[in-house]
Short mmCIF file of C-alpha atoms and ligand atoms in Angstrom, two decimals:
data_model
loop_
_atom_site.label_atom_id
_atom_site.label_comp_id
_atom_site.label_asym_id
_atom_site.label_seq_id
_atom_site.Cartn_x
_atom_site.Cartn_y
_atom_site.Cartn_z
CA UNK A 1 -61.12 -38.30 125.51
CA UNK A 2 -62.56 -38.90 122.28
CA UNK A 3 -63.61 -35.70 120.19
CA UNK A 4 -66.14 -37.48 118.30
CA UNK A 5 -69.07 -39.48 118.25
CA UNK A 6 -70.89 -41.85 116.06
CA UNK A 7 -74.44 -42.03 115.59
CA UNK A 8 -75.78 -44.88 113.23
CA UNK A 9 -79.16 -45.73 112.36
CA UNK A 10 -80.98 -47.66 109.63
CA UNK A 11 -77.18 -48.54 107.97
CA UNK A 12 -75.96 -44.99 107.72
CA UNK A 13 -74.16 -43.17 110.51
CA UNK A 14 -72.88 -39.88 111.31
CA UNK A 15 -69.34 -38.33 113.38
CA UNK A 16 -70.62 -35.58 115.83
CA UNK A 17 -68.05 -33.36 117.55
CA UNK A 18 -67.76 -33.86 121.02
CA UNK A 19 -67.34 -30.77 123.29
CA UNK A 20 -65.46 -31.24 126.51
CA UNK A 21 -65.80 -28.73 129.23
CA UNK A 22 -63.17 -27.35 131.58
CA UNK A 23 -64.30 -29.90 134.61
CA UNK A 24 -64.20 -33.03 131.90
CA UNK A 25 -68.15 -32.69 131.32
CA UNK A 26 -68.88 -34.44 127.86
CA UNK A 27 -71.50 -33.25 125.44
CA UNK A 28 -72.17 -34.33 121.62
CA UNK A 29 -72.67 -30.98 119.60
CA UNK A 30 -75.83 -32.38 117.36
CA UNK A 31 -75.99 -28.87 115.68
CA UNK A 32 -75.53 -30.74 112.17
CA UNK A 33 -77.96 -33.43 113.51
CA UNK A 34 -81.23 -32.45 111.16
CA UNK A 35 -79.35 -31.23 108.16
CA UNK A 36 -77.15 -34.08 107.66
CA UNK A 37 -79.67 -36.68 109.09
CA UNK A 38 -82.90 -35.26 108.91
CA UNK A 39 -83.46 -36.47 112.42
CA UNK A 40 -83.68 -34.61 115.62
CA UNK A 41 -83.39 -35.50 119.35
CA UNK A 42 -85.98 -35.84 121.70
CA UNK A 43 -85.73 -34.96 125.48
CA UNK A 44 -88.90 -33.67 127.11
CA UNK A 45 -87.99 -31.70 130.03
CA UNK A 46 -84.32 -31.50 129.04
CA UNK A 47 -82.87 -33.56 131.63
CA UNK A 48 -80.04 -34.82 129.30
CA UNK A 49 -79.78 -31.93 127.17
CA UNK A 50 -77.38 -28.98 127.15
CA UNK A 51 -78.67 -25.38 125.90
CA UNK A 52 -75.37 -23.65 126.04
CA UNK A 53 -71.69 -23.63 127.10
CA UNK A 54 -70.98 -21.55 129.98
CA UNK A 55 -68.59 -19.79 132.03
CA UNK A 56 -70.90 -18.80 134.91
CA UNK A 57 -71.75 -21.81 137.37
CA UNK A 58 -70.50 -25.01 137.39
CA UNK A 59 -72.38 -27.98 139.62
CA UNK A 60 -71.43 -31.38 139.87
CA UNK A 61 -74.77 -32.87 141.17
CA UNK A 62 -73.38 -36.12 142.59
CA UNK A 63 -70.81 -34.68 144.43
CA UNK A 64 -72.96 -31.82 145.68
CA UNK A 65 -70.50 -29.15 144.21
CA UNK A 66 -71.70 -25.66 143.50
CA UNK A 67 -69.05 -23.23 142.29
CA UNK A 68 -69.59 -19.53 141.13
CA UNK A 69 -67.29 -18.79 138.08
CA UNK A 70 -64.73 -21.53 139.87
CA UNK A 71 -65.11 -20.44 143.52
CA UNK A 72 -66.80 -23.16 145.97
CA UNK A 73 -70.05 -21.75 147.33
CA UNK A 74 -69.08 -22.62 150.76
CA UNK A 75 -66.03 -19.90 150.50
CA UNK A 76 -68.15 -17.31 149.23
CA UNK A 77 -70.86 -18.27 151.62
CA UNK A 78 -68.44 -17.64 154.38
CA UNK A 79 -66.49 -14.79 153.22
CA UNK A 80 -68.26 -12.82 150.43
CA UNK A 81 -71.06 -10.63 150.43
CA UNK A 82 -74.18 -10.21 148.20
CA UNK A 83 -72.92 -7.56 146.29
CA UNK A 84 -69.34 -9.16 145.73
CA UNK A 85 -70.79 -12.19 144.66
CA UNK A 86 -73.29 -10.51 142.53
CA UNK A 87 -70.21 -8.67 140.62
CA UNK A 88 -68.11 -11.70 140.63
CA UNK A 89 -71.31 -13.49 138.81
CA UNK A 90 -72.07 -10.79 136.29
CA UNK A 91 -68.39 -10.10 135.55
CA UNK A 92 -66.71 -13.39 136.03
CA UNK A 93 -63.86 -11.69 138.64
CA UNK A 94 -63.51 -10.95 142.37
CA UNK A 95 -63.95 -7.26 142.22
CA UNK A 96 -60.80 -5.34 143.72
CA UNK A 97 -61.55 -2.43 145.95
CA UNK A 98 -62.17 0.11 143.55
CA UNK A 99 -64.45 -2.26 141.60
CA UNK A 100 -66.34 -2.84 144.24
CA UNK A 101 -66.72 0.48 145.66
CA UNK A 102 -68.22 1.75 142.32
CA UNK A 103 -70.63 -1.43 141.80
CA UNK A 104 -71.93 -0.75 145.24
CA UNK A 105 -72.19 2.96 144.57
CA UNK A 106 -74.11 2.47 140.99
CA UNK A 107 -76.61 0.11 143.26
CA UNK A 108 -77.11 2.57 145.98
CA UNK A 109 -77.97 5.43 143.33
CA UNK A 110 -80.67 3.31 141.72
CA UNK A 111 -82.40 2.50 144.83
CA UNK A 112 -85.24 4.70 144.26
CA UNK A 113 -88.08 4.22 141.80
CA UNK A 114 -89.57 6.70 139.53
CA UNK A 115 -92.73 8.27 141.35
CA UNK A 116 -94.44 7.35 138.32
CA UNK A 117 -94.80 3.65 139.50
CA UNK A 118 -96.81 4.45 142.35
CA UNK A 119 -99.96 4.63 140.61
CA UNK A 120 -99.06 1.39 139.36
CA UNK A 121 -98.60 -0.57 142.75
CA UNK A 122 -101.90 0.78 144.15
CA UNK A 123 -103.89 -0.49 141.31
CA UNK A 124 -103.14 -3.99 142.46
CA UNK A 125 -105.83 -5.81 144.80
CA UNK A 126 -104.31 -6.06 148.51
CA UNK A 127 -104.07 -9.87 147.62
CA UNK A 128 -102.24 -9.93 144.84
CA UNK A 129 -99.63 -12.47 144.45
CA UNK A 130 -96.34 -10.73 144.95
CA UNK A 131 -94.57 -12.61 142.00
CA UNK A 132 -97.20 -11.34 139.79
CA UNK A 133 -96.62 -7.87 141.07
CA UNK A 134 -93.00 -8.27 140.74
CA UNK A 135 -93.26 -9.75 137.12
CA UNK A 136 -95.41 -7.01 136.11
CA UNK A 137 -93.43 -4.09 137.48
CA UNK A 138 -90.33 -5.40 136.14
CA UNK A 139 -91.70 -4.65 132.84
CA UNK A 140 -93.24 -1.61 133.93
CA UNK A 141 -89.76 -0.52 135.11
CA UNK A 142 -88.67 -0.85 131.38
CA UNK A 143 -91.38 1.81 130.51
CA UNK A 144 -89.31 4.39 132.52
CA UNK A 145 -86.25 3.21 130.85
CA UNK A 146 -87.11 2.99 126.94
CA UNK A 147 -83.67 4.34 126.28
CA UNK A 148 -82.01 1.02 127.77
CA UNK A 149 -84.04 -1.50 125.87
CA UNK A 150 -81.05 -3.05 123.97
CA UNK A 151 -79.21 -6.20 123.99
CA UNK A 152 -75.74 -4.25 124.65
CA UNK A 153 -73.42 -6.61 126.67
CA UNK A 154 -70.77 -3.67 127.50
CA UNK A 155 -70.64 -0.04 128.89
CA UNK A 156 -73.58 1.93 130.01
CA UNK A 157 -76.13 0.45 127.87
CA UNK A 158 -75.60 -3.09 129.78
CA UNK A 159 -74.14 -1.94 133.44
CA UNK A 160 -76.97 0.66 133.78
CA UNK A 161 -80.00 -1.55 133.12
CA UNK A 162 -78.20 -4.61 135.03
CA UNK A 163 -77.58 -2.11 138.11
CA UNK A 164 -81.06 -0.65 138.02
CA UNK A 165 -82.73 -4.03 138.29
CA UNK A 166 -80.49 -5.58 140.76
CA UNK A 167 -81.23 -2.52 142.68
CA UNK A 168 -84.77 -1.56 142.54
CA UNK A 169 -85.91 -5.30 142.46
CA UNK A 170 -85.81 -4.37 146.26
CA UNK A 171 -88.05 -1.39 146.33
CA UNK A 172 -90.53 -3.13 144.10
CA UNK A 173 -90.66 -6.10 146.12
CA UNK A 174 -90.85 -3.64 149.31
CA UNK A 175 -93.71 -1.33 148.28
CA UNK A 176 -95.53 -4.65 146.88
CA UNK A 177 -95.40 -5.94 150.35
CA UNK A 178 -96.26 -2.54 152.06
CA UNK A 179 -98.92 -1.72 149.47
CA UNK A 180 -100.30 -5.05 150.54
CA UNK A 181 -100.75 -4.12 153.87
CA UNK A 182 -102.12 -0.75 153.43
CA UNK A 183 -98.56 0.80 154.36
CA UNK A 184 -96.87 3.87 152.35
CA UNK A 185 -93.49 2.96 150.50
CA UNK A 186 -90.52 3.50 152.45
CA UNK A 187 -87.54 5.39 150.64
CA UNK A 188 -84.31 3.80 150.72
CA UNK A 189 -81.61 4.80 153.32
CA UNK A 190 -78.04 5.80 151.32
CA UNK A 191 -76.46 4.89 154.45
CA UNK A 192 -77.56 1.36 154.50
CA UNK A 193 -75.94 -1.61 152.66
CA UNK A 194 -77.93 -3.90 150.17
CA UNK A 195 -79.71 -6.16 152.42
CA UNK A 196 -79.95 -3.84 155.34
CA UNK A 197 -81.71 -1.20 152.74
CA UNK A 198 -84.22 -4.14 151.97
CA UNK A 199 -85.39 -4.98 155.41
CA UNK A 200 -85.71 -1.27 156.10
CA UNK A 201 -87.79 -0.73 153.13
CA UNK A 202 -89.70 -3.78 154.02
CA UNK A 203 -90.04 -3.03 157.92
CA UNK A 204 -89.04 0.73 158.86
CA UNK A 205 -92.35 2.74 160.29
CA UNK A 206 -92.71 6.70 159.61
CA UNK A 207 -91.43 7.25 163.10
CA UNK A 208 -89.59 3.97 163.90
CA UNK A 209 -87.00 2.85 161.68
CA UNK A 210 -86.44 -0.44 161.44
CA UNK A 211 -82.68 -1.29 162.68
CA UNK A 212 -81.72 -4.97 161.86
CA UNK A 213 -79.41 -6.77 163.65
CA UNK A 214 -76.06 -7.59 162.31
CA UNK A 215 -77.13 -11.46 162.41
CA UNK A 216 -80.02 -10.91 160.61
CA UNK A 217 -78.44 -8.50 157.97
CA UNK A 218 -75.86 -11.02 157.43
CA UNK A 219 -78.21 -13.74 156.93
CA UNK A 220 -80.16 -12.39 154.53
CA UNK A 221 -76.95 -11.40 152.36
CA UNK A 222 -75.92 -15.12 152.76
CA UNK A 223 -79.28 -16.28 151.81
CA UNK A 224 -79.08 -13.94 148.58
CA UNK A 225 -75.23 -15.35 147.84
CA UNK A 226 -76.62 -18.61 148.00
CA UNK A 227 -79.58 -17.85 145.11
CA UNK A 228 -77.37 -16.07 142.88
CA UNK A 229 -76.78 -18.41 140.55
CA UNK A 230 -77.63 -22.14 139.63
CA UNK A 231 -76.99 -22.86 135.85
CA UNK A 232 -79.32 -23.63 133.81
CA UNK A 233 -82.44 -24.05 136.09
CA UNK A 234 -86.10 -23.64 134.60
CA UNK A 235 -86.10 -19.56 135.23
CA UNK A 236 -82.56 -19.16 133.94
CA UNK A 237 -83.34 -20.77 130.77
CA UNK A 238 -86.46 -18.85 130.41
CA UNK A 239 -84.31 -15.79 130.91
CA UNK A 240 -82.16 -16.99 128.05
CA UNK A 241 -85.07 -18.30 125.83
CA UNK A 242 -86.94 -14.90 126.16
CA UNK A 243 -83.52 -12.71 125.60
CA UNK A 244 -82.71 -15.04 122.56
CA UNK A 245 -85.52 -13.09 120.79
CA UNK A 246 -83.62 -9.62 121.31
CA UNK A 247 -86.18 -8.64 123.78
CA UNK A 248 -85.06 -6.24 126.44
CA UNK A 249 -83.18 -7.39 129.72
CA UNK A 250 -86.29 -6.19 131.80
CA UNK A 251 -88.57 -8.50 129.82
CA UNK A 252 -86.51 -11.54 130.15
CA UNK A 253 -85.84 -11.15 133.76
CA UNK A 254 -89.69 -10.50 133.92
CA UNK A 255 -90.30 -13.89 132.45
CA UNK A 256 -87.77 -15.07 134.66
CA UNK A 257 -89.77 -14.39 137.86
CA UNK A 258 -92.88 -16.29 135.99
CA UNK A 259 -90.93 -19.36 135.85
CA UNK A 260 -89.29 -19.09 139.29
CA UNK A 261 -93.11 -18.59 140.64
CA UNK A 262 -93.91 -22.30 140.16
CA UNK A 263 -93.89 -24.69 143.26
CA UNK A 264 -91.77 -27.10 141.65
CA UNK A 265 -88.95 -24.42 141.30
CA UNK A 266 -88.76 -21.54 143.57
CA UNK A 267 -92.19 -21.35 144.90
CA UNK A 268 -91.40 -24.59 147.12
CA UNK A 269 -89.74 -22.42 149.62
CA UNK A 270 -93.30 -21.20 150.51
CA UNK A 271 -94.30 -24.57 150.13
CA UNK A 272 -91.99 -26.15 152.61
CA UNK A 273 -93.38 -23.62 155.12
CA UNK A 274 -96.96 -24.51 154.34
CA UNK A 275 -96.18 -28.36 154.38
CA UNK A 276 -94.44 -27.88 157.57
CA UNK A 277 -96.93 -25.89 159.26
CA UNK A 278 -99.76 -27.79 158.29
CA UNK A 279 -98.07 -30.93 160.34
CA UNK A 280 -97.46 -28.70 163.22
CA UNK A 281 -101.07 -27.31 163.21
CA UNK A 282 -102.89 -30.26 162.49
CA UNK A 283 -100.74 -32.29 165.01
CA UNK A 284 -99.93 -34.91 161.93
CA UNK A 285 -96.91 -37.43 162.58
CA UNK A 286 -93.69 -36.49 160.31
CA UNK A 287 -93.78 -40.64 159.77
CA UNK A 288 -97.66 -40.25 158.53
CA UNK A 289 -96.77 -37.35 156.22
CA UNK A 290 -93.63 -38.99 154.86
CA UNK A 291 -95.73 -42.35 154.16
CA UNK A 292 -97.96 -40.08 152.05
CA UNK A 293 -94.85 -38.24 150.21
CA UNK A 294 -93.93 -41.84 149.16
CA UNK A 295 -97.78 -42.79 148.09
CA UNK A 296 -98.07 -42.23 144.33
CA UNK A 297 -101.70 -41.62 144.85
CA UNK A 298 -101.33 -38.89 147.37
CA UNK A 299 -100.80 -35.43 146.12
CA UNK A 300 -98.47 -34.84 148.87
CA UNK A 301 -94.49 -34.45 147.96
CA UNK A 302 -91.85 -33.73 150.75
CA UNK A 303 -91.13 -29.94 149.70
CA UNK A 304 -87.89 -29.02 149.88
CA UNK A 305 -86.66 -32.43 148.87
CA UNK A 306 -85.11 -33.61 145.29
CA UNK A 307 -83.24 -32.34 142.80
CA UNK A 308 -83.10 -32.47 138.90
CA UNK A 309 -79.34 -32.13 138.89
CA UNK A 310 -78.08 -33.01 142.69
CA UNK A 311 -78.44 -36.83 143.46
CA UNK A 312 -76.81 -36.06 146.91
CA UNK A 313 -76.88 -33.06 149.40
CA UNK A 314 -77.56 -29.51 147.91
CA UNK A 315 -74.68 -27.78 149.66
CA UNK A 316 -76.66 -24.80 149.89
CA UNK A 317 -79.07 -26.52 151.91
CA UNK A 318 -76.27 -27.89 154.18
CA UNK A 319 -75.14 -24.15 154.53
CA UNK A 320 -78.80 -22.53 155.31
CA UNK A 321 -79.18 -25.38 157.93
CA UNK A 322 -76.23 -24.21 159.80
CA UNK A 323 -77.13 -20.67 159.55
CA UNK A 324 -80.66 -21.25 160.46
CA UNK A 325 -79.33 -22.62 163.88
CA UNK A 326 -77.10 -19.16 164.05
CA UNK A 327 -79.88 -16.91 163.32
CA UNK A 328 -82.51 -18.31 165.89
CA UNK A 329 -79.69 -18.23 168.51
CA UNK A 330 -79.02 -14.71 168.14
CA UNK A 331 -82.64 -13.90 167.97
CA UNK A 332 -83.13 -16.01 171.01
CA UNK A 333 -86.29 -17.55 169.44
CA UNK A 334 -87.07 -21.03 168.66
CA UNK A 335 -89.11 -22.67 165.76
CA UNK A 336 -91.14 -25.91 166.30
CA UNK A 337 -90.96 -26.13 162.17
CA UNK A 338 -87.29 -26.48 162.58
CA UNK A 339 -87.59 -29.51 164.55
CA UNK A 340 -90.32 -30.98 162.46
CA UNK A 341 -88.04 -30.13 159.35
CA UNK A 342 -85.08 -32.00 161.36
CA UNK A 343 -87.36 -35.13 161.84
CA UNK A 344 -88.52 -35.28 158.55
CA UNK A 345 -84.82 -35.31 157.17
CA UNK A 346 -83.99 -37.56 159.45
CA UNK A 347 -86.49 -39.96 157.85
CA UNK A 348 -86.30 -39.26 154.80
CA UNK A 349 -82.45 -39.82 154.71
CA UNK A 350 -83.17 -43.49 155.92
CA UNK A 351 -85.98 -44.27 153.78
CA UNK A 352 -85.27 -46.66 150.60
CA UNK A 353 -87.90 -44.84 148.76
CA UNK A 354 -86.07 -41.53 149.21
CA UNK A 355 -82.38 -43.20 149.10
CA UNK A 356 -83.35 -44.82 145.73
CA UNK A 357 -84.33 -41.90 144.06
CA UNK A 358 -81.23 -39.95 145.68
CA UNK A 359 -83.91 -37.56 146.84
CA UNK A 360 -82.12 -34.92 149.39
CA UNK A 361 -83.11 -31.61 150.81
CA UNK A 362 -82.51 -28.60 148.42
CA UNK A 363 -81.89 -25.32 148.61
CA UNK A 364 -85.62 -24.60 149.40
CA UNK A 365 -85.91 -26.98 152.55
CA UNK A 366 -84.59 -24.75 155.19
CA UNK A 367 -84.37 -21.46 153.43
CA UNK A 368 -88.08 -20.80 154.29
CA UNK A 369 -87.08 -21.40 158.02
CA UNK A 370 -84.25 -18.63 157.47
CA UNK A 371 -86.78 -16.04 156.05
CA UNK A 372 -89.13 -16.76 158.69
CA UNK A 373 -86.94 -16.30 161.61
CA UNK A 374 -86.19 -12.66 160.04
CA UNK A 375 -89.55 -11.89 159.95
CA UNK A 376 -90.19 -12.11 156.04
CA UNK A 377 -93.69 -13.06 155.48
CA UNK A 378 -94.07 -16.33 153.78
CA UNK A 379 -95.99 -15.04 150.39
CA UNK A 380 -92.69 -12.91 149.83
CA UNK A 381 -90.15 -15.96 150.11
CA UNK A 382 -89.96 -16.61 146.68
CA UNK A 383 -89.65 -12.96 146.00
CA UNK A 384 -86.49 -13.01 148.24
CA UNK A 385 -85.45 -15.91 145.62
CA UNK A 386 -85.94 -13.78 142.57
CA UNK A 387 -84.01 -10.86 144.22
CA UNK A 388 -80.74 -13.48 144.86
CA UNK A 389 -81.62 -15.00 141.52
CA UNK A 390 -81.04 -11.34 139.45
CA UNK A 391 -77.24 -11.42 139.04
CA UNK A 392 -77.33 -15.01 137.68
CA UNK A 393 -80.12 -14.33 135.37
CA UNK A 394 -78.51 -11.15 134.14
CA UNK A 395 -75.02 -12.67 133.52
CA UNK A 396 -76.83 -15.66 131.42
CA UNK A 397 -78.65 -13.18 129.42
CA UNK A 398 -75.52 -10.95 128.96
CA UNK A 399 -73.50 -14.29 128.34
CA UNK A 400 -75.93 -15.72 125.78
CA UNK A 401 -75.69 -12.37 123.75
CA UNK A 402 -72.04 -12.37 123.92
CA UNK A 403 -72.18 -15.90 122.10
CA UNK A 404 -74.61 -14.15 119.79
CA UNK A 405 -76.58 -17.29 119.95
CA UNK A 406 -79.41 -17.70 117.60
CA UNK A 407 -82.89 -17.31 119.16
CA UNK A 408 -84.04 -20.44 120.69
CA UNK A 409 -86.28 -22.47 118.69
CA UNK A 410 -86.87 -26.21 119.52
CA UNK A 411 -88.07 -28.79 117.04
CA UNK A 412 -90.86 -31.59 118.10
CA UNK A 413 -92.04 -34.72 117.14
CA UNK A 414 -95.49 -34.42 115.68
CA UNK A 415 -97.78 -37.30 116.98
CA UNK A 416 -101.23 -35.73 116.02
CA UNK A 417 -103.98 -36.48 113.44
CA UNK A 418 -102.49 -37.25 109.70
CA UNK A 419 -103.98 -35.02 106.66
CA UNK A 420 -107.89 -35.20 106.64
CA UNK A 421 -110.18 -32.70 104.90
CA UNK A 422 -112.66 -30.42 106.55
CA UNK A 423 -116.27 -31.52 107.11
CA UNK A 424 -118.96 -29.27 106.96
CA UNK A 425 -120.81 -28.45 110.27
CA UNK A 426 -124.10 -30.29 109.34
CA UNK A 427 -122.41 -33.65 108.39
CA UNK A 428 -120.41 -33.82 111.70
C1 SDX B 501 -85.07 -25.36 142.97
O1 SDX B 501 -82.88 -26.41 138.84
C2 SDX B 501 -82.75 -26.02 139.51
O2 SDX B 501 -81.23 -25.52 139.83
C3 SDX B 501 -83.57 -25.43 140.53
C4 SDX B 501 -82.93 -24.77 141.80
C5 SDX B 501 -82.32 -23.50 141.61
O3 SDX B 501 -81.63 -22.88 142.34
O4 SDX B 501 -82.61 -22.78 140.53
O5 SDX B 501 -81.93 -25.37 142.56
C6 SDX B 501 -84.07 -24.25 142.65
O6 SDX B 501 -86.14 -25.34 141.74
C7 SDX B 501 -85.26 -26.67 143.91
C8 SDX B 501 -86.23 -27.68 143.62
C9 SDX B 501 -87.42 -26.84 144.44
N1 SDX B 501 -88.35 -27.64 144.20
C10 SDX B 501 -89.15 -28.61 145.15
O7 SDX B 501 -88.52 -28.74 146.48
C11 SDX B 501 -90.37 -29.38 144.70
C12 SDX B 501 -90.34 -30.94 145.40
N2 SDX B 501 -89.30 -31.47 144.45
C13 SDX B 501 -89.43 -32.03 143.16
O8 SDX B 501 -91.24 -31.65 142.67
C14 SDX B 501 -88.75 -32.54 142.33
O9 SDX B 501 -87.80 -33.24 143.26
C15 SDX B 501 -88.19 -31.63 141.55
C16 SDX B 501 -88.96 -30.77 140.68
C17 SDX B 501 -87.15 -30.41 142.13
C18 SDX B 501 -87.33 -32.23 140.74
O10 SDX B 501 -88.16 -32.90 139.54
P1 SDX B 501 -87.45 -34.22 138.64
O11 SDX B 501 -85.83 -33.94 138.11
O12 SDX B 501 -88.46 -34.17 137.25
O13 SDX B 501 -87.58 -35.49 139.21
P2 SDX B 501 -89.21 -36.31 139.20
O14 SDX B 501 -90.31 -35.29 139.58
O15 SDX B 501 -88.95 -36.75 137.88
O16 SDX B 501 -88.61 -37.81 140.43
C19 SDX B 501 -88.04 -38.68 140.40
C20 SDX B 501 -88.87 -39.53 141.21
C21 SDX B 501 -90.51 -39.81 140.99
O17 SDX B 501 -90.77 -40.79 141.52
P3 SDX B 501 -90.76 -42.25 140.27
O18 SDX B 501 -91.78 -41.56 139.45
O19 SDX B 501 -89.20 -42.38 139.97
O20 SDX B 501 -91.29 -43.38 141.15
O21 SDX B 501 -88.60 -38.98 142.63
C22 SDX B 501 -90.14 -38.80 142.98
C23 SDX B 501 -91.01 -38.82 142.09
O22 SDX B 501 -92.38 -39.16 142.37
N3 SDX B 501 -90.00 -37.41 143.90
C24 SDX B 501 -90.35 -37.14 144.91
C25 SDX B 501 -90.02 -35.91 145.12
N4 SDX B 501 -89.01 -35.33 144.48
C26 SDX B 501 -88.90 -36.28 143.06
N5 SDX B 501 -91.17 -37.99 145.86
C27 SDX B 501 -91.71 -37.25 146.80
N6 SDX B 501 -91.53 -35.91 147.17
C28 SDX B 501 -90.47 -35.38 146.52
N7 SDX B 501 -90.28 -33.93 146.89
#
């Protein structure tokens, strides 16, 4: 493949380097463009713009391929654990037994929150949005770790904040939930794994410990594996953007939570359940809803459908769809929302509107039904997404600093008023 691309404009041309990735993706390197021509490129929404090279995650949207550090998501979903996958995403290789044991031990030792954080939780109103609490408390966590506010990518100055954030994000989430329902914080148990401890902190009562069914604990672990990273999505790009100013890892992931909250991004998993519940409770025919979702004048979208990169089935949606069945059977429950989801998917897959636009179920379409089945309240769904995405955010923050990338500072094309003089107030 050619290693140069030529750009011609108004009689002059420039040869630009071409970067070819390990999966033969081709990128035109425009780092010299403005200096050599005075011109910039324009790409609102960055659909055609790569912000970096990365070794962490590979997605082929046309083929529905997702790999973390080269390992197919299907294999990790079937054979790995969230702790093992988190290590892989962070450090680039599957851990050996000692590495995994040490990593899990570091996470387990960091499970508690500083008691001083209690008063902050009590300051939130009961109806505080959990994602707002999560974002705020991640920054407050940095106040108790000021010696770790660095851009270190190696050694304890990196491994400690990484372990603290991955571990403590569970207690922050569970404490936010319990405070909102007027229940005291439930301290973590040293005998439980990552996902089981989160469920314990969420649901155990003072005199009745919550003991999750193995299928439930496994389902949550799988959910977290599937959310661990997804290359340069909106929230990961936000983490990189904030981190590029050399702000701390804590503030970068706090910003990532803010970006993930949006209903077009991680917030979609709540919106899917609200959509399915609305259809169910108001007796709306799925066919009528699909028609509304196609109508440009209707505010309705088929939430959980469509993706900027996947133009075929999101492999995570396929895995989650299978897992939902297994969990509902293990819990011996049925969920009418699942039947509606199946019907909507069936319809959308045969509709020209969705086919022409390559709109398929994404990770959020079935994930909410899974979380509902294991008892997670809807307003906590996107918090669970953030817990899963923490290793990916941290790995991207680390990679950016390892590459010593410059501060992110995009340019623009100005289209506002040209120069004009000030007009005194009385003369306007
Ligand atoms: C996540 O980037 C990632 O990797 C994200 C993520 C991750 O792991 O980090 O995968 C997680 O955010 C998944 C996406 C969750 N969001 C939703 O499910 C919300 C519903 N989906 C859409 O809002 C939309 O599909 C996006 C936001 C996901 C993608 O937006 P794009 O790429 O900007 O596409 P678009 O909005 O320009 O849509 C293209 C066309 C439009 O119609 P036309 O103007 O061409 O006629 O498709 C239509 C859109 O109106 N369309 C939809 C639709 N999604 C797109 N129509 C109805 N229902 C939908 N869901």
